[in-house]
CSV table of C-alpha atoms in Angstrom, one decimal:
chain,number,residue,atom,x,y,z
A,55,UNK,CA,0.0,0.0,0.0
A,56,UNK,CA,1.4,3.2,-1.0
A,57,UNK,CA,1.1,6.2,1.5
A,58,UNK,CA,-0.3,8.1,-1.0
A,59,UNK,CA,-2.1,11.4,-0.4
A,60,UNK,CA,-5.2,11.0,0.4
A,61,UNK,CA,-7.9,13.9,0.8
A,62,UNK,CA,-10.3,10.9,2.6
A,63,UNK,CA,-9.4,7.5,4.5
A,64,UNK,CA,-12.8,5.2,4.7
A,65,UNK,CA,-12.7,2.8,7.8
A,66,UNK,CA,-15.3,0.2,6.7
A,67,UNK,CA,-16.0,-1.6,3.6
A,68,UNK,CA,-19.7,-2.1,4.7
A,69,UNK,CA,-22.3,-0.5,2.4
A,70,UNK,CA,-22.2,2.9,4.8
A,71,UNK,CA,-18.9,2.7,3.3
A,72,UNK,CA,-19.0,1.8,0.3
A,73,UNK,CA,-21.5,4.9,-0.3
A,74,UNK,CA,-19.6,7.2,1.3
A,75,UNK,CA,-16.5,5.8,-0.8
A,76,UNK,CA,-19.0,7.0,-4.0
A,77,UNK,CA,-19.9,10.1,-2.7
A,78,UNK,CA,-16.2,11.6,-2.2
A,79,UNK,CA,-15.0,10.4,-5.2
A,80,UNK,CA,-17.8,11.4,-7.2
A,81,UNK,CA,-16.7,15.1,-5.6
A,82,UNK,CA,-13.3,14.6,-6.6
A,83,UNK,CA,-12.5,13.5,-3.2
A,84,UNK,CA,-8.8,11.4,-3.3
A,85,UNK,CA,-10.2,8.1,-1.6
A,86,UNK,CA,-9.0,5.2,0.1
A,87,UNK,CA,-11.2,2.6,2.1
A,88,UNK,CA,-9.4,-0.2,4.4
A,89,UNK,CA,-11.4,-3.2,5.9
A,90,UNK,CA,-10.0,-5.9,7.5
A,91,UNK,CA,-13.2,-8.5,5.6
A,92,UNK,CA,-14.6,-8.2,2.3
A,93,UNK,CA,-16.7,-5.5,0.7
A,94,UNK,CA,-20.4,-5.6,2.1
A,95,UNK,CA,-19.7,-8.2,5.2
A,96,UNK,CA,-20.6,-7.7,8.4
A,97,UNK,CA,-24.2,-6.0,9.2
A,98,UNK,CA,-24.4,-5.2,5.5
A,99,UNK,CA,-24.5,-9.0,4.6
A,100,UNK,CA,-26.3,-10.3,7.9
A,101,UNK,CA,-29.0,-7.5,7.0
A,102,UNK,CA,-32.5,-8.0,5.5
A,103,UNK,CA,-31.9,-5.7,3.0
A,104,UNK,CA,-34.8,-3.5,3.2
A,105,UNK,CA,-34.9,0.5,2.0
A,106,UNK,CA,-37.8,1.3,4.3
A,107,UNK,CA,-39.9,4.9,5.4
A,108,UNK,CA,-40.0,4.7,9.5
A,109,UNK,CA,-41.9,7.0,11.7
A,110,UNK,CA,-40.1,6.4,15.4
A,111,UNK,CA,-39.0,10.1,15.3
A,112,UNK,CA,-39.0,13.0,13.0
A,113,UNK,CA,-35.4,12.5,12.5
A,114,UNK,CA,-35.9,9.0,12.1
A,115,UNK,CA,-38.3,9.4,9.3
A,116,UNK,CA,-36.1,12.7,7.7
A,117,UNK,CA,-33.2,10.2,7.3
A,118,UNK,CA,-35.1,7.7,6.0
A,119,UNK,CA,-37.6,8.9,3.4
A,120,UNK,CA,-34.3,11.2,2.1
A,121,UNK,CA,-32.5,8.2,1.9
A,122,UNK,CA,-35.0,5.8,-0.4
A,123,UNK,CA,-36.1,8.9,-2.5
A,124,UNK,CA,-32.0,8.5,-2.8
A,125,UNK,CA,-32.2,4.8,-4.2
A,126,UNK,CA,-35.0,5.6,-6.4
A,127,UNK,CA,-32.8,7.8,-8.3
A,128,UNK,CA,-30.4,5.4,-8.0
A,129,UNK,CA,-32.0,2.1,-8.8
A,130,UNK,CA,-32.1,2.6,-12.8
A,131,UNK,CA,-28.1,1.9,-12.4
A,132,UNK,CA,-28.6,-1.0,-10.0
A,133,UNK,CA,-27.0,-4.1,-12.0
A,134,UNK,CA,-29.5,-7.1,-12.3
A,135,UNK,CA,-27.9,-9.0,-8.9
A,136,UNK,CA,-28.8,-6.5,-6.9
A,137,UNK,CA,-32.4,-7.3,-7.1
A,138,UNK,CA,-34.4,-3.9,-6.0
A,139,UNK,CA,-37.4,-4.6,-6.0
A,140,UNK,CA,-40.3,-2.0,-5.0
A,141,UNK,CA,-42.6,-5.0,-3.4
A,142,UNK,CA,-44.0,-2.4,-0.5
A,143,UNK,CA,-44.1,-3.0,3.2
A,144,UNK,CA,-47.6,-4.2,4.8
A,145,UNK,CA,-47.8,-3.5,8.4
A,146,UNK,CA,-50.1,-6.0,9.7
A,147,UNK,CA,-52.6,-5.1,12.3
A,148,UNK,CA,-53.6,-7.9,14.9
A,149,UNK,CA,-56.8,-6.2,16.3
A,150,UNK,CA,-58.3,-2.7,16.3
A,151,UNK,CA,-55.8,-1.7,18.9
A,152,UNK,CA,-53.5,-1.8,16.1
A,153,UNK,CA,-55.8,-0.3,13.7
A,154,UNK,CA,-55.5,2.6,15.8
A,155,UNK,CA,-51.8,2.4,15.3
A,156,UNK,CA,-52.7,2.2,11.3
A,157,UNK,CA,-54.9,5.2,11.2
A,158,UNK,CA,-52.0,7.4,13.2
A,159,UNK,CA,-48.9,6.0,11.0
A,160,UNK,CA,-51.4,7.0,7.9
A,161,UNK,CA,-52.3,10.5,9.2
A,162,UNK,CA,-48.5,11.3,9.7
A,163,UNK,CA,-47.2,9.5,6.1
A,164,UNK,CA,-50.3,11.9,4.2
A,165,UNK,CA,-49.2,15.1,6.1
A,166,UNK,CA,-45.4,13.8,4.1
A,167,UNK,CA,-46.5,12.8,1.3
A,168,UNK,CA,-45.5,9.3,1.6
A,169,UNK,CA,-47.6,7.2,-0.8
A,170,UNK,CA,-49.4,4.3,1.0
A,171,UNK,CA,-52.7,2.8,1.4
A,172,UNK,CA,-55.3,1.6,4.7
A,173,UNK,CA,-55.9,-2.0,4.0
A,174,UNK,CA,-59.3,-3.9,5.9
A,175,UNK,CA,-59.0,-7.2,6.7
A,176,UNK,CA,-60.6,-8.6,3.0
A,177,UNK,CA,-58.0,-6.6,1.5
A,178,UNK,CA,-54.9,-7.5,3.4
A,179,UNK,CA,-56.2,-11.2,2.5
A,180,UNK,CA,-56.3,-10.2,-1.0
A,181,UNK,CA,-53.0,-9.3,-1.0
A,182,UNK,CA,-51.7,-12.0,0.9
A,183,UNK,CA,-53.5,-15.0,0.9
A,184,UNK,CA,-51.2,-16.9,3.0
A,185,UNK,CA,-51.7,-14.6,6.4
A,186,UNK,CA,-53.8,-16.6,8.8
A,187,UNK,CA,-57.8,-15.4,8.9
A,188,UNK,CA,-59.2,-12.5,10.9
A,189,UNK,CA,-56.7,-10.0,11.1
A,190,UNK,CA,-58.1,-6.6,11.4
A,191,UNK,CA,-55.8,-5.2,8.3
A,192,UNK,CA,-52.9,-2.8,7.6
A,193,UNK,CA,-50.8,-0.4,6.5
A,194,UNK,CA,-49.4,-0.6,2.8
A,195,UNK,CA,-46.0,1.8,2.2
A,196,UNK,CA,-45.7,1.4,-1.6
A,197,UNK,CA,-42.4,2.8,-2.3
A,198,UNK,CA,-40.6,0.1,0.4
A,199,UNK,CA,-38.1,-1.8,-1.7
A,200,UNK,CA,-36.0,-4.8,-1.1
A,201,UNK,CA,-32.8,-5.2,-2.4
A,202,UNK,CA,-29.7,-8.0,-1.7
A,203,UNK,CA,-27.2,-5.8,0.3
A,204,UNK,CA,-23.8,-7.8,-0.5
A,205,UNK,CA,-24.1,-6.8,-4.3
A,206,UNK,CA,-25.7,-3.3,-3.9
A,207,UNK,CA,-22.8,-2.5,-1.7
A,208,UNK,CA,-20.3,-3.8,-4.1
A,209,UNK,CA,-22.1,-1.8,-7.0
A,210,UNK,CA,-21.0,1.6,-5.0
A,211,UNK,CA,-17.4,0.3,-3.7
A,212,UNK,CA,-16.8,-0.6,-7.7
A,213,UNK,CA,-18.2,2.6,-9.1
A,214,UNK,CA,-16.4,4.8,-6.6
A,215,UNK,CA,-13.0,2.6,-7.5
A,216,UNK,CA,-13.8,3.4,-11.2
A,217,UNK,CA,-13.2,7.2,-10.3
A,218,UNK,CA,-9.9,6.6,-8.5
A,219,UNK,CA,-10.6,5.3,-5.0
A,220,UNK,CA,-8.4,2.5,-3.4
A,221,UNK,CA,-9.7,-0.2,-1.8
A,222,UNK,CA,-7.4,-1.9,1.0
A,223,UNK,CA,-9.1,-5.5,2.1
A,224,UNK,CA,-7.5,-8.1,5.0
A,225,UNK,CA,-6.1,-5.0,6.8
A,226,UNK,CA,-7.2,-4.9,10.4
A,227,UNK,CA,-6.6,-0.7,11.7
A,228,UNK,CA,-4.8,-0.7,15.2
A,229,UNK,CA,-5.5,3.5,15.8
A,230,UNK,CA,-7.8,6.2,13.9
A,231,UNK,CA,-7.3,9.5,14.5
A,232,UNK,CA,-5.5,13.2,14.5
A,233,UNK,CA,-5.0,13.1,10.5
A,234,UNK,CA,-4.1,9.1,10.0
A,235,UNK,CA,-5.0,5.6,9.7
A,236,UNK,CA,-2.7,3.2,12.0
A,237,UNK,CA,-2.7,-0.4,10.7
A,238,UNK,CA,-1.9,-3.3,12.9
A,239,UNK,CA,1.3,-4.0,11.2
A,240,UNK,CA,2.3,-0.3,12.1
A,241,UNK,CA,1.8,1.3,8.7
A,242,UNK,CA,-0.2,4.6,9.0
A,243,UNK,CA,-1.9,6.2,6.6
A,244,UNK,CA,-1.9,10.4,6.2
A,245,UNK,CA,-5.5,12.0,4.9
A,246,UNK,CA,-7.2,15.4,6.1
A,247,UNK,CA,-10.3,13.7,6.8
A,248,UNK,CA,-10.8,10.2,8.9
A,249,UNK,CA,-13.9,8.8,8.0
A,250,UNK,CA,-14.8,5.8,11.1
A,251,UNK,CA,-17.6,4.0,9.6
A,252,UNK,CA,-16.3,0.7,11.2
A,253,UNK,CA,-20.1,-0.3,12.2
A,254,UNK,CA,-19.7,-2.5,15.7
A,255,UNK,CA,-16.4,-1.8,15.8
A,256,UNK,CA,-16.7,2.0,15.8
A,257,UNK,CA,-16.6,2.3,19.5
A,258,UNK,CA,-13.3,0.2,19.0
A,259,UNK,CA,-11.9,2.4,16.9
A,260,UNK,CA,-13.0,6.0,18.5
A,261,UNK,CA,-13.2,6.0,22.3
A,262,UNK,CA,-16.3,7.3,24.1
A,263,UNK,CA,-18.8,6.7,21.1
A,264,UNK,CA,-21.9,5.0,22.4
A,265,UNK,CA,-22.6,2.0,20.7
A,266,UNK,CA,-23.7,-1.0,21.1
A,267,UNK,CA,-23.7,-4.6,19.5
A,268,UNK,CA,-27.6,-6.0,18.6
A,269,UNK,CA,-27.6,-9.4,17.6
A,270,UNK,CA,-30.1,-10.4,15.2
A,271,UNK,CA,-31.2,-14.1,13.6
A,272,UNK,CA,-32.7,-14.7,10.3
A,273,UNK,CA,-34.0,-17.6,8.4
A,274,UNK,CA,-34.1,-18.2,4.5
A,275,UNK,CA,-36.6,-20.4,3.1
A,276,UNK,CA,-36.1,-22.8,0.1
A,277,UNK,CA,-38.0,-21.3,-3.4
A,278,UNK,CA,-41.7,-20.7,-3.7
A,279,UNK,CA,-42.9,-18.4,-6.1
A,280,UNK,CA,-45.9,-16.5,-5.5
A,281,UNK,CA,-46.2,-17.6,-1.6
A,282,UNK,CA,-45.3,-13.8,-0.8
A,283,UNK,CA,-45.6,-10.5,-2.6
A,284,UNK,CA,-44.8,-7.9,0.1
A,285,UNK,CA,-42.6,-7.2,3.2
A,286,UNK,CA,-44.8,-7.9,5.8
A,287,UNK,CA,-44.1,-6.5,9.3
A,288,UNK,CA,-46.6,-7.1,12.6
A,289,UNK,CA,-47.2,-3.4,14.4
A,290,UNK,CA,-46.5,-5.6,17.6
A,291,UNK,CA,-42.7,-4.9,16.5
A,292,UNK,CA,-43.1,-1.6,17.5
A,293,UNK,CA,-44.1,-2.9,21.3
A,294,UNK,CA,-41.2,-5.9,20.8
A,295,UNK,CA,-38.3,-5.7,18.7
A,296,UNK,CA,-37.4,-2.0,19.2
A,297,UNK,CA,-36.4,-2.8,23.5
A,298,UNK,CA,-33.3,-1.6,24.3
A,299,UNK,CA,-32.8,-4.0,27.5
A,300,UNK,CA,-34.3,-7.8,26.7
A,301,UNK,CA,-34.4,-9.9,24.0
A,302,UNK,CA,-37.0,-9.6,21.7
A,303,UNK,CA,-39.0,-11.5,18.3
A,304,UNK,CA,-41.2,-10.4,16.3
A,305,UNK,CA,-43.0,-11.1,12.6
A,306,UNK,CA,-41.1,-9.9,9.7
A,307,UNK,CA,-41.0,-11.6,6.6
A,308,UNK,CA,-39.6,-10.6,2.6
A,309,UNK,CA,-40.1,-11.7,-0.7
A,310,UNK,CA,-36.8,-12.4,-2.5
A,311,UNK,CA,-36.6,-12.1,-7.0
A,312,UNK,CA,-36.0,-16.3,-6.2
A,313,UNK,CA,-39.0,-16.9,-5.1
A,314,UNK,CA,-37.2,-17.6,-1.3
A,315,UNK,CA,-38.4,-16.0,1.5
A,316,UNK,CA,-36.6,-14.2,4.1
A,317,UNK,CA,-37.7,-14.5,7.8
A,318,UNK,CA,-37.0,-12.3,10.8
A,319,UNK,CA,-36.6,-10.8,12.9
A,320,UNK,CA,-34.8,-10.8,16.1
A,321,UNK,CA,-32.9,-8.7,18.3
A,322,UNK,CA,-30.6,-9.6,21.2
A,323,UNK,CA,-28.1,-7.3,23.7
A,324,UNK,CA,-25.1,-8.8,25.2
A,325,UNK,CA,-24.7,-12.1,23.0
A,326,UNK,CA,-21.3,-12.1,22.0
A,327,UNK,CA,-20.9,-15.3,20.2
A,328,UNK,CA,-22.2,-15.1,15.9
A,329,UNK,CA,-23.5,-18.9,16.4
A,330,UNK,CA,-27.3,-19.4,16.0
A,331,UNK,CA,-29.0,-19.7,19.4
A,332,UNK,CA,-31.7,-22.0,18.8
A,333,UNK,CA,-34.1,-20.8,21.5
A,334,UNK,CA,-34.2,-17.4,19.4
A,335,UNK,CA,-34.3,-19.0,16.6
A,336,UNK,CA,-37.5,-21.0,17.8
A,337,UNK,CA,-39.4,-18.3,18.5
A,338,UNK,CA,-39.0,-16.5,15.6
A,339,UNK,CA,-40.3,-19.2,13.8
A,340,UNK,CA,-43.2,-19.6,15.7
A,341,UNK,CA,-44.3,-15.9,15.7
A,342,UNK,CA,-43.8,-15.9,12.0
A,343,UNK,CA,-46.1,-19.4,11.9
A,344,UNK,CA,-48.7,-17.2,14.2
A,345,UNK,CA,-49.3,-14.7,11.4
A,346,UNK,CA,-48.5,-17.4,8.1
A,347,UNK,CA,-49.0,-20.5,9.1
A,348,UNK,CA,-48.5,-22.2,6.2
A,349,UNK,CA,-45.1,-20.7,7.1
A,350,UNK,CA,-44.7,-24.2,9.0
A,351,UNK,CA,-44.8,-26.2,5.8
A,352,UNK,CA,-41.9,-25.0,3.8
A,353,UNK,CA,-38.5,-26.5,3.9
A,354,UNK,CA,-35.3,-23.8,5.0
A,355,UNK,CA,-32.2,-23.8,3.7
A,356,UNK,CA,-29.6,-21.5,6.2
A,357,UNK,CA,-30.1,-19.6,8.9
A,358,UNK,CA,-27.8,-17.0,10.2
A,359,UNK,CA,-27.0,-14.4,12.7
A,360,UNK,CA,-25.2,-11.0,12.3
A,361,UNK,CA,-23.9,-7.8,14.6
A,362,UNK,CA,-25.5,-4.5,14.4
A,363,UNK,CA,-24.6,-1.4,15.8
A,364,UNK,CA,-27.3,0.3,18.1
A,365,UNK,CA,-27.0,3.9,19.3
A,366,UNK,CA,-29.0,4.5,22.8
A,367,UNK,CA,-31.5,7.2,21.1
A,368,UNK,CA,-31.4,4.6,17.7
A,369,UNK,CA,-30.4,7.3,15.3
A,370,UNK,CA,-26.7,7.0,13.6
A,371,UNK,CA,-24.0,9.0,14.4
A,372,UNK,CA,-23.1,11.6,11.4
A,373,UNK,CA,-20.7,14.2,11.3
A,374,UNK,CA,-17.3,15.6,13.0
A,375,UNK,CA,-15.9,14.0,16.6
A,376,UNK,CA,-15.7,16.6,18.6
A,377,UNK,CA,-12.0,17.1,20.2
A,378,UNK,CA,-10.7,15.6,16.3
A,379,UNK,CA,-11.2,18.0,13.7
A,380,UNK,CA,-10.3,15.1,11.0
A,381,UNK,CA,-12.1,12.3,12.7
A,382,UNK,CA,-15.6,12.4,11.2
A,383,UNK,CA,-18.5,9.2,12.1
A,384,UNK,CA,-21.0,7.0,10.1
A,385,UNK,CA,-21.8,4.5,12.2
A,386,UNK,CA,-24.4,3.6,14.6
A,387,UNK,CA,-27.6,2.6,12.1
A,388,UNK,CA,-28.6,-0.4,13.8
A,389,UNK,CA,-31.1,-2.3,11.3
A,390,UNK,CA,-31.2,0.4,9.2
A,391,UNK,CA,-28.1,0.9,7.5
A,392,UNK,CA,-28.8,-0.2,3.8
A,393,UNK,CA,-31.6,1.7,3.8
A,394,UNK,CA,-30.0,4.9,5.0
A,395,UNK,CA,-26.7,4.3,3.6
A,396,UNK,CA,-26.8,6.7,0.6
A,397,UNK,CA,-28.3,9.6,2.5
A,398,UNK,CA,-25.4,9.1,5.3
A,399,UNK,CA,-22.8,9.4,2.6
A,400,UNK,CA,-24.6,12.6,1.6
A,401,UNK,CA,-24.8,14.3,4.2
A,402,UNK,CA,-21.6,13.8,5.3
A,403,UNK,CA,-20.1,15.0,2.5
A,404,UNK,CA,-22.4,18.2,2.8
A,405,UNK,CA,-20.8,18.8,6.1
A,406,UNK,CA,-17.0,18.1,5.2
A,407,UNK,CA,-17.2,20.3,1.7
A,408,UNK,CA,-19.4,23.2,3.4
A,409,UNK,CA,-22.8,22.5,1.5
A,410,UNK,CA,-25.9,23.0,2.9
A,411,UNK,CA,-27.3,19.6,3.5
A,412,UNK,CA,-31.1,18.8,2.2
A,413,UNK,CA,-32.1,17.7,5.8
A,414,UNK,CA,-31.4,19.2,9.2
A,415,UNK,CA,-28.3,17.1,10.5
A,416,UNK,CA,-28.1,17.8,13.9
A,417,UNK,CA,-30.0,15.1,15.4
A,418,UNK,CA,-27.3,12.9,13.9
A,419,UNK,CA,-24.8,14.6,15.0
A,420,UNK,CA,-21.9,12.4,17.0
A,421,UNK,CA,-21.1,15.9,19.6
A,422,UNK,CA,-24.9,14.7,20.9
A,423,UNK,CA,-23.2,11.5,22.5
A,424,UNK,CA,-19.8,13.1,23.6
A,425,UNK,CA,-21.9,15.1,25.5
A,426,UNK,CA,-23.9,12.4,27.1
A,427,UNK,CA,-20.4,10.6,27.8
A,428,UNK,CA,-19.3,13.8,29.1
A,429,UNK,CA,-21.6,14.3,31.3
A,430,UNK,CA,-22.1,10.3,32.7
């Protein structure tokens, strides 16, 4: 590896990035990225791959919708292994408790402009036959897309190597920080900016950032065309899988182009250990076989566990390090990072060129948790 001059070094071949990696270059940023795995491993290939709108905070759904209006410009370029595909995302509705839950998550997409639809319970089995009887209906987000995250993140990594960056693989980074890149065998790396988007192993990397690792299983079933047509998601994952102290499971199932189908999802804090825990495992199944039962007959053919990294306020961290002024963050996006990958990229390099960013950044902004650590 040459110690060339570089105007960025990218910690983190992961699809954050990867996107960031685009983004500079495509400013005519001088890139390099260094991983110590292969482009899109990690989170990025233990995710579901989803490019969702969410509504758990204003900033939440800012990031979010910015981000997939981001893809949709995007997705004409998209190679055919990528596989986006704009299936739409069903929020399923148990009872009329959650109807209520329907009605409010419609109110708020309307007032944005979000298209989407209020399904009753003839018309969510219309759309999906295979969802056991009597459910009270749903929520259908049309513009939710699917996508295979390995090869969308290698799609970015190759285009931004096409306009000069360098791409470093099987090189673990000892120190990051103060205007280089320390590598384990002692090698550092100059560049003005630092860009740590190292995922679970951020905190590693950058002392006093806040985050956290979230274990999460899924499932992949065996080829049946037609069994699924949406990405359907219970509104009891809002009560369940978003608990920042206990394990949790709840319904969460995605149509792939194969015909397989992906099943989740489930979240766990303070599992160390990337083997599948079969307890977890056994109850995802079974909520998933409470909502499809048929869900019970088909045959699986790998099931899998992966690392994500979990703020404590679940939005990513974006921006300068305060006490660094070449250290900047991506990291921290939990289950969201493919979908928000191309909007972090963005902003970030709004902030690092001077350019107004087309959101407001500061909820993302990494000086929010130095202050909590601060002051702890």
């Amino acid at each position: 590896m040459n110690q060339a001059a570089y105007d960025v070094v990218i910690v983190g071949a992961g699809i954050v990035g990867a996107a960031c990696a685009d983004e500079f270059t495509r400013r005519g940023m001088r890139v390099a990225v260094v991983d110590r795995d292969l482009v899109g491993g990690g989170a990025t290939a233990a995710g579901m791959g989803h490019i969702v709108t969410m509504d758990d905070s204003e900033a939440q759904f800012a990031l979010t919708r910015y981000s997939q209006q981001l893809w949709q410009k995007l997705r004409f370029e998209l190679p055919a292994d990528v596989e986006y595909e704009q299936c739409g995302t069903i929020w399923v509705a148990a009872d009329e408790e959650e109807m209520i839950e329907v009605r409010r998550k419609r109110d708020y997409y309307d007032k944005r402009m979000v298209p989407m639809e209020v399904l009753d319970s003839q018309a969510l089995r219309r759309l999906e036959p295979n969802l056991r009887p009597g459910l009270a209906g749903g929520l259908l987000v049309t513009e939710d897309v699917v996508l295979y995250p390995p090869c969308a993140a290698r799609f970015l990594m190759e285009r931004a190597q096409k306009l000069g960056a360098k791409l470093h693989l099987g090189s673990s980074v000892a120190q990051l920080g103060q205007g280089r890149v320390r590598m384990a065998d002692g090698f550092e790396i100059p560049a003005k900016i630092l860009v740590n988007a190292a995922g679970t192993g951020a905190a590693d990397l950058t002392p006093g950032v806040e985050i956290k690792k979230r274990k999460g299983h899924l499932l992949i079933t065996d080829r049946y065309a037609g069994f699924l047509r949406h990405q359907l998601v219970e509104l009891g994952y809002l009560k369940s899988a978003h608990s920042v102290t206990s394990d949790s499971v709840a319904f969460n199932v995605q149509p792939r182009r194969t015909g397989q189908i992906l099943i989740g999802s489930s979240r766990q804090y303070g599992a160390e250990h990337g083997e599948v825990d079969s307890g977890i495992l056994m109850r995802m199944l079974q909520r998933a076989q409470e909502y499809m039962p048929a869900l019970a007959q088909l045959s699986t053919v790998r099931a899998w566990t992966g690392f994500r990294a979990a703020t404590p306020d679940k939005l990513p961290l974006i921006g300068p390090w305060p006490g660094d002024e070449s250290l900047f963050l991506a990291a921290g996006h939990e289950g969201l990072g493919i979908t928000t990958s191309l909007a972090t990229a963005r902003i970030l390099a709004d902030q690092i060129t001077g350019m107004k960013a087309e959101i407001p950044i500061e909820p993302y902004l990494p000086s929010r948790a130095a202050k909590e650590h601060a002051h702890a």
